[in-house]
mmCIF file of C-alpha atoms in Angstrom:
data_model
loop_
_atom_site.group_PDB
_atom_site.id
_atom_site.type_symbol
_atom_site.label_atom_id
_atom_site.label_comp_id
_atom_site.label_asym_id
_atom_site.label_seq_id
_atom_site.Cartn_x
_atom_site.Cartn_y
_atom_site.Cartn_z
ATOM 1 C CA MET A 1 0.409 -0.284 -0.225
ATOM 2 C CA LYS A 2 2.759 2.628 0.688
ATOM 3 C CA CYS A 3 4.595 1.354 -2.036
ATOM 4 C CA THR A 4 1.633 2.902 -4.302
ATOM 5 C CA ASP A 5 0.861 5.736 -2.533
ATOM 6 C CA THR A 6 4.827 6.610 -3.016
ATOM 7 C CA ARG A 7 4.371 5.268 -6.707
ATOM 8 C CA LEU A 8 1.384 8.113 -7.182
ATOM 9 C CA ALA A 9 3.161 10.737 -5.136
ATOM 10 C CA LYS A 10 6.236 10.023 -7.438
ATOM 11 C CA ARG A 11 3.911 10.119 -10.508
ATOM 12 C CA LEU A 12 2.193 13.185 -9.315
ATOM 13 C CA ALA A 13 5.703 15.242 -8.968
ATOM 14 C CA ALA A 14 6.591 13.827 -11.798
ATOM 15 C CA ALA A 15 2.959 15.351 -14.176
ATOM 16 C CA GLN A 16 3.740 18.628 -12.383
ATOM 17 C CA GLU A 17 7.588 18.875 -13.835
ATOM 18 C CA LEU A 18 6.398 18.112 -16.228
ATOM 19 C CA PHE A 19 3.477 20.504 -16.740
ATOM 20 C CA ARG A 20 6.108 23.218 -15.773
ATOM 21 C CA ASP A 21 8.737 22.165 -17.709
ATOM 22 C CA HIS A 22 6.353 22.020 -21.385
ATOM 23 C CA HIS A 23 7.430 24.605 -22.689
ATOM 24 C CA GLY A 24 7.794 25.217 -26.917
ATOM 25 C CA ASN A 25 11.152 27.810 -25.942
ATOM 26 C CA VAL A 26 10.029 29.172 -29.739
ATOM 27 C CA GLU A 27 11.500 32.709 -30.583
ATOM 28 C CA PRO A 28 10.264 34.787 -33.285
ATOM 29 C CA ASP A 29 12.317 35.422 -35.975
ATOM 30 C CA ALA A 30 12.776 39.369 -37.652
ATOM 31 C CA PHE A 31 10.580 38.592 -40.624
ATOM 32 C CA PHE A 32 7.680 37.625 -37.813
ATOM 33 C CA ALA A 33 5.990 41.206 -37.991
ATOM 34 C CA ASP A 34 6.367 41.597 -41.626
ATOM 35 C CA ARG A 35 4.307 38.396 -42.139
ATOM 36 C CA VAL A 36 1.274 39.296 -39.952
ATOM 37 C CA VAL A 37 0.791 42.793 -41.229
ATOM 38 C CA ALA A 38 0.951 41.214 -45.028
ATOM 39 C CA ARG A 39 -2.192 39.344 -43.877
ATOM 40 C CA LEU A 40 -3.657 42.060 -42.292
ATOM 41 C CA PRO A 41 -7.141 42.309 -43.985
ATOM 42 C CA SER A 42 -7.223 45.294 -46.532
ATOM 43 C CA GLN A 43 -9.234 48.765 -45.866
ATOM 44 C CA SER A 44 -11.317 47.574 -48.787
ATOM 45 C CA GLU A 45 -12.025 43.961 -47.396
ATOM 46 C CA ALA A 46 -12.911 45.267 -43.580
ATOM 47 C CA ALA A 47 -15.527 47.476 -45.460
ATOM 48 C CA LEU A 48 -16.852 44.653 -47.853
ATOM 49 C CA GLY A 49 -16.792 41.949 -44.429
ATOM 50 C CA TRP A 50 -17.982 44.461 -42.325
ATOM 51 C CA ALA A 51 -21.030 45.560 -45.055
ATOM 52 C CA VAL A 52 -21.294 41.662 -45.276
ATOM 53 C CA ALA A 53 -22.158 40.990 -41.221
ATOM 54 C CA ARG A 54 -24.134 44.274 -41.077
ATOM 55 C CA MET A 55 -26.990 43.730 -44.190
ATOM 56 C CA LEU A 56 -26.900 40.229 -43.747
ATOM 57 C CA PRO A 57 -29.679 40.205 -40.819
ATOM 58 C CA ALA A 58 -31.856 43.387 -42.651
ATOM 59 C CA THR A 59 -31.096 41.172 -46.180
ATOM 60 C CA LEU A 60 -32.907 38.269 -44.448
ATOM 61 C CA ALA A 61 -35.563 40.324 -42.491
ATOM 62 C CA LEU A 62 -36.704 42.043 -45.413
ATOM 63 C CA LEU A 63 -36.991 38.506 -47.252
ATOM 64 C CA LEU A 64 -38.513 37.144 -44.611
ATOM 65 C CA VAL A 65 -41.197 40.372 -44.246
ATOM 66 C CA LEU A 66 -41.588 40.245 -48.827
ATOM 67 C CA VAL A 67 -42.600 36.720 -48.191
ATOM 68 C CA TRP A 68 -44.930 37.386 -45.772
ATOM 69 C CA LEU A 69 -46.729 40.320 -47.634
ATOM 70 C CA SER A 70 -46.752 38.363 -50.997
ATOM 71 C CA TRP A 71 -48.865 35.025 -48.515
ATOM 72 C CA GLN A 72 -50.913 37.052 -47.897
ATOM 73 C CA THR A 73 -51.838 39.169 -50.973
ATOM 74 C CA ALA A 74 -51.749 35.771 -52.753
ATOM 75 C CA PRO A 75 -55.028 34.513 -54.688
ATOM 76 C CA VAL A 76 -56.119 31.685 -52.615
ATOM 77 C CA GLY A 77 -58.860 29.315 -52.991
ATOM 78 C CA ASP A 78 -61.744 28.819 -55.431
ATOM 79 C CA ALA A 79 -60.618 32.943 -56.657
ATOM 80 C CA ALA A 80 -56.964 31.121 -58.602
ATOM 81 C CA VAL A 81 -58.801 28.208 -59.499
ATOM 82 C CA GLU A 82 -61.145 30.369 -61.879
ATOM 83 C CA VAL A 83 -59.193 32.729 -63.309
ATOM 84 C CA SER A 84 -56.810 30.149 -64.213
ATOM 85 C CA PRO A 85 -54.481 31.121 -66.946
ATOM 86 C CA THR A 86 -53.538 27.590 -67.995
ATOM 87 C CA GLU A 87 -57.374 27.366 -68.778
ATOM 88 C CA ASP A 88 -57.671 30.880 -70.679
ATOM 89 C CA VAL A 89 -54.987 29.365 -73.220
ATOM 90 C CA LEU A 90 -56.722 26.033 -73.878
ATOM 91 C CA ALA A 91 -59.647 27.785 -74.914
ATOM 92 C CA TRP A 92 -57.913 30.399 -76.871
ATOM 93 C CA VAL A 93 -55.846 27.171 -78.594
ATOM 94 C CA LEU A 94 -59.061 25.830 -79.767
ATOM 95 C CA ASP A 95 -60.749 28.706 -80.467
ATOM 96 C CA ARG A 96 -58.210 29.462 -82.940
ATOM 97 C CA ALA A 97 -58.978 25.743 -83.941
ATOM 98 C CA GLY A 98 -62.288 26.139 -84.629
ATOM 99 C CA GLU A 99 -61.832 28.726 -86.580
ATOM 100 C CA ASP A 100 -59.580 27.474 -88.992
ATOM 101 C CA ARG A 101 -61.723 24.709 -89.300
ATOM 102 C CA MET B 1 2.933 58.523 -39.164
ATOM 103 C CA GLU B 2 5.960 58.624 -37.433
ATOM 104 C CA LEU B 3 6.341 57.211 -34.340
ATOM 105 C CA CYS B 4 8.884 58.110 -31.555
ATOM 106 C CA TRP B 5 10.067 53.991 -30.288
ATOM 107 C CA THR B 6 11.578 54.205 -26.604
ATOM 108 C CA LEU B 7 9.033 51.377 -25.874
ATOM 109 C CA GLU B 8 10.906 48.371 -23.642
ATOM 110 C CA MET B 9 10.813 43.968 -24.602
ATOM 111 C CA THR B 10 11.204 43.342 -20.991
ATOM 112 C CA GLY B 11 9.562 45.065 -17.687
ATOM 113 C CA ALA B 12 7.295 47.204 -17.274
ATOM 114 C CA PRO B 13 6.514 49.872 -19.510
ATOM 115 C CA THR B 14 7.229 53.502 -18.061
ATOM 116 C CA ALA B 15 5.366 55.726 -17.732
ATOM 117 C CA GLY B 16 6.894 57.756 -21.923
ATOM 118 C CA ALA B 17 6.504 54.332 -22.786
ATOM 119 C CA ALA B 18 2.699 53.284 -22.560
ATOM 120 C CA GLU B 19 2.051 56.872 -24.134
ATOM 121 C CA ASP B 20 3.864 55.823 -26.872
ATOM 122 C CA GLU B 21 2.407 52.649 -26.960
ATOM 123 C CA ALA B 22 -1.291 54.267 -26.806
ATOM 124 C CA ARG B 23 0.192 56.316 -29.197
ATOM 125 C CA LEU B 24 0.730 52.591 -31.343
ATOM 126 C CA VAL B 25 -3.092 51.554 -30.122
ATOM 127 C CA ALA B 26 -4.745 54.458 -31.157
ATOM 128 C CA ALA B 27 -2.869 54.639 -34.716
ATOM 129 C CA SER B 28 -3.326 51.235 -35.346
ATOM 130 C CA ARG B 29 -7.795 51.156 -34.731
ATOM 131 C CA GLY B 30 -7.248 54.166 -37.685
ATOM 132 C CA GLY B 31 -5.754 51.398 -39.181
ATOM 133 C CA ASP B 32 -2.133 52.233 -39.633
ATOM 134 C CA ARG B 33 -0.539 49.337 -40.663
ATOM 135 C CA ASP B 34 3.220 50.564 -39.848
ATOM 136 C CA ALA B 35 1.650 50.902 -36.276
ATOM 137 C CA PHE B 36 0.801 47.889 -36.021
ATOM 138 C CA SER B 37 4.186 46.325 -37.448
ATOM 139 C CA LYS B 38 5.557 48.017 -33.984
ATOM 140 C CA LEU B 39 3.346 47.389 -31.223
ATOM 141 C CA VAL B 40 3.108 43.131 -33.316
ATOM 142 C CA ARG B 41 7.529 43.681 -32.546
ATOM 143 C CA LEU B 42 6.830 44.928 -29.115
ATOM 144 C CA HIS B 43 5.112 42.444 -28.043
ATOM 145 C CA GLN B 44 5.739 38.893 -30.100
ATOM 146 C CA ARG B 45 7.677 37.648 -27.682
ATOM 147 C CA ARG B 46 6.135 37.516 -24.532
ATOM 148 C CA VAL B 47 2.627 36.366 -26.490
ATOM 149 C CA PHE B 48 5.447 33.560 -28.560
ATOM 150 C CA ARG B 49 6.301 32.721 -24.791
ATOM 151 C CA LEU B 50 2.729 31.930 -23.980
ATOM 152 C CA ALA B 51 1.495 30.541 -26.719
ATOM 153 C CA GLY B 52 4.772 28.157 -26.360
ATOM 154 C CA ARG B 53 3.010 27.233 -23.401
ATOM 155 C CA PHE B 54 0.635 25.125 -25.428
ATOM 156 C CA PHE B 55 2.388 23.730 -28.261
ATOM 157 C CA ARG B 56 5.819 22.722 -29.228
ATOM 158 C CA GLY B 57 6.394 23.012 -32.560
ATOM 159 C CA ARG B 58 7.630 25.903 -34.240
ATOM 160 C CA GLU B 59 4.434 26.145 -36.762
ATOM 161 C CA ASP B 60 1.886 25.965 -34.528
ATOM 162 C CA VAL B 61 3.613 28.639 -31.590
ATOM 163 C CA GLU B 62 3.872 30.961 -35.357
ATOM 164 C CA ASP B 63 0.404 30.050 -35.893
ATOM 165 C CA ALA B 64 -1.198 30.270 -32.575
ATOM 166 C CA ALA B 65 0.526 33.887 -32.399
ATOM 167 C CA GLN B 66 -0.451 35.387 -36.113
ATOM 168 C CA ASP B 67 -3.767 34.443 -34.736
ATOM 169 C CA THR B 68 -3.572 36.265 -31.543
ATOM 170 C CA PHE B 69 -1.866 39.223 -33.435
ATOM 171 C CA LEU B 70 -4.456 38.691 -36.913
ATOM 172 C CA THR B 71 -7.542 39.263 -33.857
ATOM 173 C CA ALA B 72 -6.083 41.795 -32.103
ATOM 174 C CA TRP B 73 -6.257 44.033 -35.243
ATOM 175 C CA GLN B 74 -10.100 43.188 -36.200
ATOM 176 C CA LYS B 75 -10.922 43.079 -32.790
ATOM 177 C CA LEU B 76 -9.113 47.154 -31.600
ATOM 178 C CA HIS B 77 -12.002 48.885 -31.748
ATOM 179 C CA THR B 78 -13.368 46.293 -28.429
ATOM 180 C CA TYR B 79 -10.281 47.445 -26.290
ATOM 181 C CA ARG B 80 -10.941 49.806 -23.680
ATOM 182 C CA ALA B 81 -7.501 51.692 -22.258
ATOM 183 C CA GLU B 82 -8.637 51.077 -18.774
ATOM 184 C CA ALA B 83 -6.685 47.595 -18.525
ATOM 185 C CA PRO B 84 -3.222 47.584 -19.847
ATOM 186 C CA PHE B 85 -2.841 46.344 -23.592
ATOM 187 C CA GLU B 86 -1.113 43.766 -22.580
ATOM 188 C CA HIS B 87 -3.665 41.776 -20.650
ATOM 189 C CA TRP B 88 -5.778 42.335 -23.360
ATOM 190 C CA LEU B 89 -3.391 40.734 -25.690
ATOM 191 C CA THR B 90 -2.953 37.852 -23.402
ATOM 192 C CA ARG B 91 -6.375 37.043 -23.282
ATOM 193 C CA LEU B 92 -6.700 36.922 -26.745
ATOM 194 C CA CYS B 93 -3.808 34.612 -26.896
ATOM 195 C CA LEU B 94 -5.110 32.489 -24.680
ATOM 196 C CA ASN B 95 -8.197 32.086 -26.093
ATOM 197 C CA CYS B 96 -7.058 31.401 -29.167
ATOM 198 C CA CYS B 97 -4.805 29.084 -27.525
ATOM 199 C CA TYR B 98 -7.354 27.275 -26.564
ATOM 200 C CA ALA B 99 -9.374 27.755 -29.255
ATOM 201 C CA ARG B 100 -7.381 25.961 -31.105
ATOM 202 C CA LEU B 101 -6.799 22.947 -28.427
ATOM 203 C CA ARG B 102 -9.892 22.158 -28.686
ATOM 204 C CA ARG B 103 -9.605 22.337 -32.179
ATOM 205 C CA ARG B 104 -7.109 18.999 -32.738
ATOM 206 C CA PRO B 105 -7.693 15.748 -31.508
ATOM 207 C CA ALA B 106 -5.691 14.999 -27.905
ATOM 208 C CA ARG B 107 -3.414 12.984 -29.963
ATOM 209 C CA GLU B 108 -1.766 14.907 -31.737
ATOM 210 C CA VAL B 109 -0.425 17.296 -28.913
ATOM 211 C CA PRO B 110 1.675 15.391 -26.723
ATOM 212 C CA LEU B 111 3.244 16.306 -23.784
ATOM 213 C CA GLU B 112 6.681 15.142 -25.167
ATOM 214 C CA THR B 113 10.302 16.416 -23.299
ATOM 215 C CA GLU B 114 13.222 17.285 -24.762
ATOM 216 C CA GLN B 115 14.885 17.448 -21.662
ATOM 217 C CA THR B 116 14.051 13.976 -19.957
ATOM 218 C CA ALA B 117 17.737 13.295 -19.122
ATOM 219 C CA GLN B 118 17.417 16.577 -16.373
ATOM 220 C CA SER B 119 14.174 15.391 -15.245
ATOM 221 C CA ALA B 120 15.007 14.168 -11.505
ATOM 222 C CA ASP B 121 13.559 10.613 -12.429
ATOM 223 C CA PRO B 122 13.553 9.846 -16.438
ATOM 224 C CA ASP B 123 11.639 6.743 -16.285
ATOM 225 C CA ALA B 124 8.738 8.503 -14.272
ATOM 226 C CA ARG B 125 8.631 11.592 -16.107
ATOM 227 C CA ILE B 126 8.179 9.891 -19.293
ATOM 228 C CA GLU B 127 5.360 7.041 -18.144
ATOM 229 C CA VAL B 128 3.657 9.929 -16.651
ATOM 230 C CA GLU B 129 3.742 11.511 -19.932
ATOM 231 C CA ARG B 130 2.465 8.257 -21.776
ATOM 232 C CA LEU B 131 -0.538 8.436 -18.955
ATOM 233 C CA LEU B 132 -1.849 11.908 -19.471
ATOM 234 C CA ARG B 133 -1.947 11.708 -22.958
ATOM 235 C CA PRO B 134 -5.752 10.937 -22.557
ATOM 236 C CA LEU B 135 -6.341 14.600 -20.972
ATOM 237 C CA LYS B 136 -8.777 16.101 -22.493
ATOM 238 C CA PRO B 137 -7.578 19.688 -24.892
ATOM 239 C CA ALA B 138 -9.529 21.845 -21.417
ATOM 240 C CA ASP B 139 -7.578 20.054 -18.589
ATOM 241 C CA ARG B 140 -4.571 20.251 -20.052
ATOM 242 C CA PHE B 141 -5.233 24.031 -21.149
ATOM 243 C CA ILE B 142 -5.992 24.506 -17.215
ATOM 244 C CA LEU B 143 -3.352 22.787 -15.885
ATOM 245 C CA LEU B 144 -0.386 24.143 -17.729
ATOM 246 C CA LEU B 145 -1.819 27.681 -16.094
ATOM 247 C CA LEU B 146 -2.053 26.053 -12.817
ATOM 248 C CA ASP B 147 0.890 24.294 -12.643
ATOM 249 C CA GLY B 148 3.213 25.240 -15.603
ATOM 250 C CA GLU B 149 3.006 29.070 -15.461
ATOM 251 C CA GLY B 150 1.864 28.839 -12.344
ATOM 252 C CA TRP B 151 -0.850 31.023 -11.865
ATOM 253 C CA SER B 152 -3.766 31.344 -9.323
ATOM 254 C CA VAL B 153 -7.317 30.628 -10.027
ATOM 255 C CA ALA B 154 -8.188 34.437 -9.578
ATOM 256 C CA GLU B 155 -5.387 34.979 -12.027
ATOM 257 C CA ILE B 156 -6.501 32.946 -14.430
ATOM 258 C CA ALA B 157 -9.736 33.807 -14.027
ATOM 259 C CA GLN B 158 -9.091 37.515 -14.960
ATOM 260 C CA ARG B 159 -6.297 36.761 -17.600
ATOM 261 C CA LEU B 160 -9.071 34.872 -19.901
ATOM 262 C CA GLY B 161 -12.277 36.578 -18.496
ATOM 263 C CA TRP B 162 -13.887 33.342 -16.768
ATOM 264 C CA THR B 163 -15.838 33.593 -13.273
ATOM 265 C CA ARG B 164 -13.586 32.252 -10.501
ATOM 266 C CA ALA B 165 -16.541 29.698 -9.782
ATOM 267 C CA ASN B 166 -15.752 28.264 -13.760
ATOM 268 C CA VAL B 167 -12.235 28.616 -12.996
ATOM 269 C CA LYS B 168 -12.301 26.524 -9.721
ATOM 270 C CA VAL B 169 -14.401 23.731 -10.650
ATOM 271 C CA ARG B 170 -12.160 22.784 -14.074
ATOM 272 C CA ALA B 171 -8.749 22.953 -12.400
ATOM 273 C CA HIS B 172 -10.727 20.605 -9.488
ATOM 274 C CA ARG B 173 -11.973 18.285 -12.363
ATOM 275 C CA ALA B 174 -8.802 18.437 -14.130
ATOM 276 C CA ARG B 175 -6.841 17.566 -11.001
ATOM 277 C CA LYS B 176 -8.944 15.050 -10.311
ATOM 278 C CA LYS B 177 -8.728 13.518 -14.171
ATOM 279 C CA LEU B 178 -5.106 14.235 -13.408
ATOM 280 C CA ARG B 179 -5.561 11.496 -10.095
ATOM 281 C CA ARG B 180 -7.135 8.995 -11.994
ATOM 282 C CA LEU B 181 -5.243 8.876 -14.596
ATOM 283 C CA LEU B 182 -2.118 8.724 -12.781
ATOM 284 C CA GLU B 183 -3.621 6.042 -10.269
ATOM 285 C CA SER B 184 -5.330 3.998 -13.007
ATOM 286 C CA GLY B 185 -1.361 3.495 -14.040
ATOM 287 C CA SER B 186 -0.316 1.969 -11.112
#
């Protein structure tokens, strides 16, 4: 039992040491700042990004309103069936065919 | 815009240096890339040192550092000069490292050690390293801050913008998991 405890204590100490020493020890080179600056988005890109971020919700909201309005004003039920454009065209074709004979 | 460059690379900035830094921040906010480049040069070593705590490979450390500065550039307008710029940047860096750690599977972030020979007990260390691999990124992150950086719960909470209770709970869980892993390896 004591042996297990000692072993666990040893491991805990090793784990702490491992975390303490865990380091990449990487230093930035002389051109790091230049690489960062080269990756910065340009003013136009930033403006476009800003516009997209701002405009997208507004566009979606407008689209929803338009869909809702069109759904509200669209002819429903019998009204739509009565003035079916397909029937008008069919009647016209039949009339023309009768006249030709 | 040419700015006087008197900031020191290490240690606490003097009053004049802080003023210069404030000017650089203001100029960067206005889109001045040269000023931002100077800001990067001023803080790059600190950011690399912090990112190096979580990643061993040069590429990973550099990527995390670049992410930090790119985020800083995009979010400069949110920086309030109430706290030092360095603290704000530290928070960004930690968040970038945390996000990067979470994106990577655990097996890709081994805790490999180069100084095993210098360790008091190299065998124990190698064994522990193997045992710690299944630790989740969040647990690894908090343990590296606690044991690696030696920060207190309060310091971690302040620098990450988390609540103390949140840090405490995470730290407790991480320590519990660590203990369980080490015990199960017996």
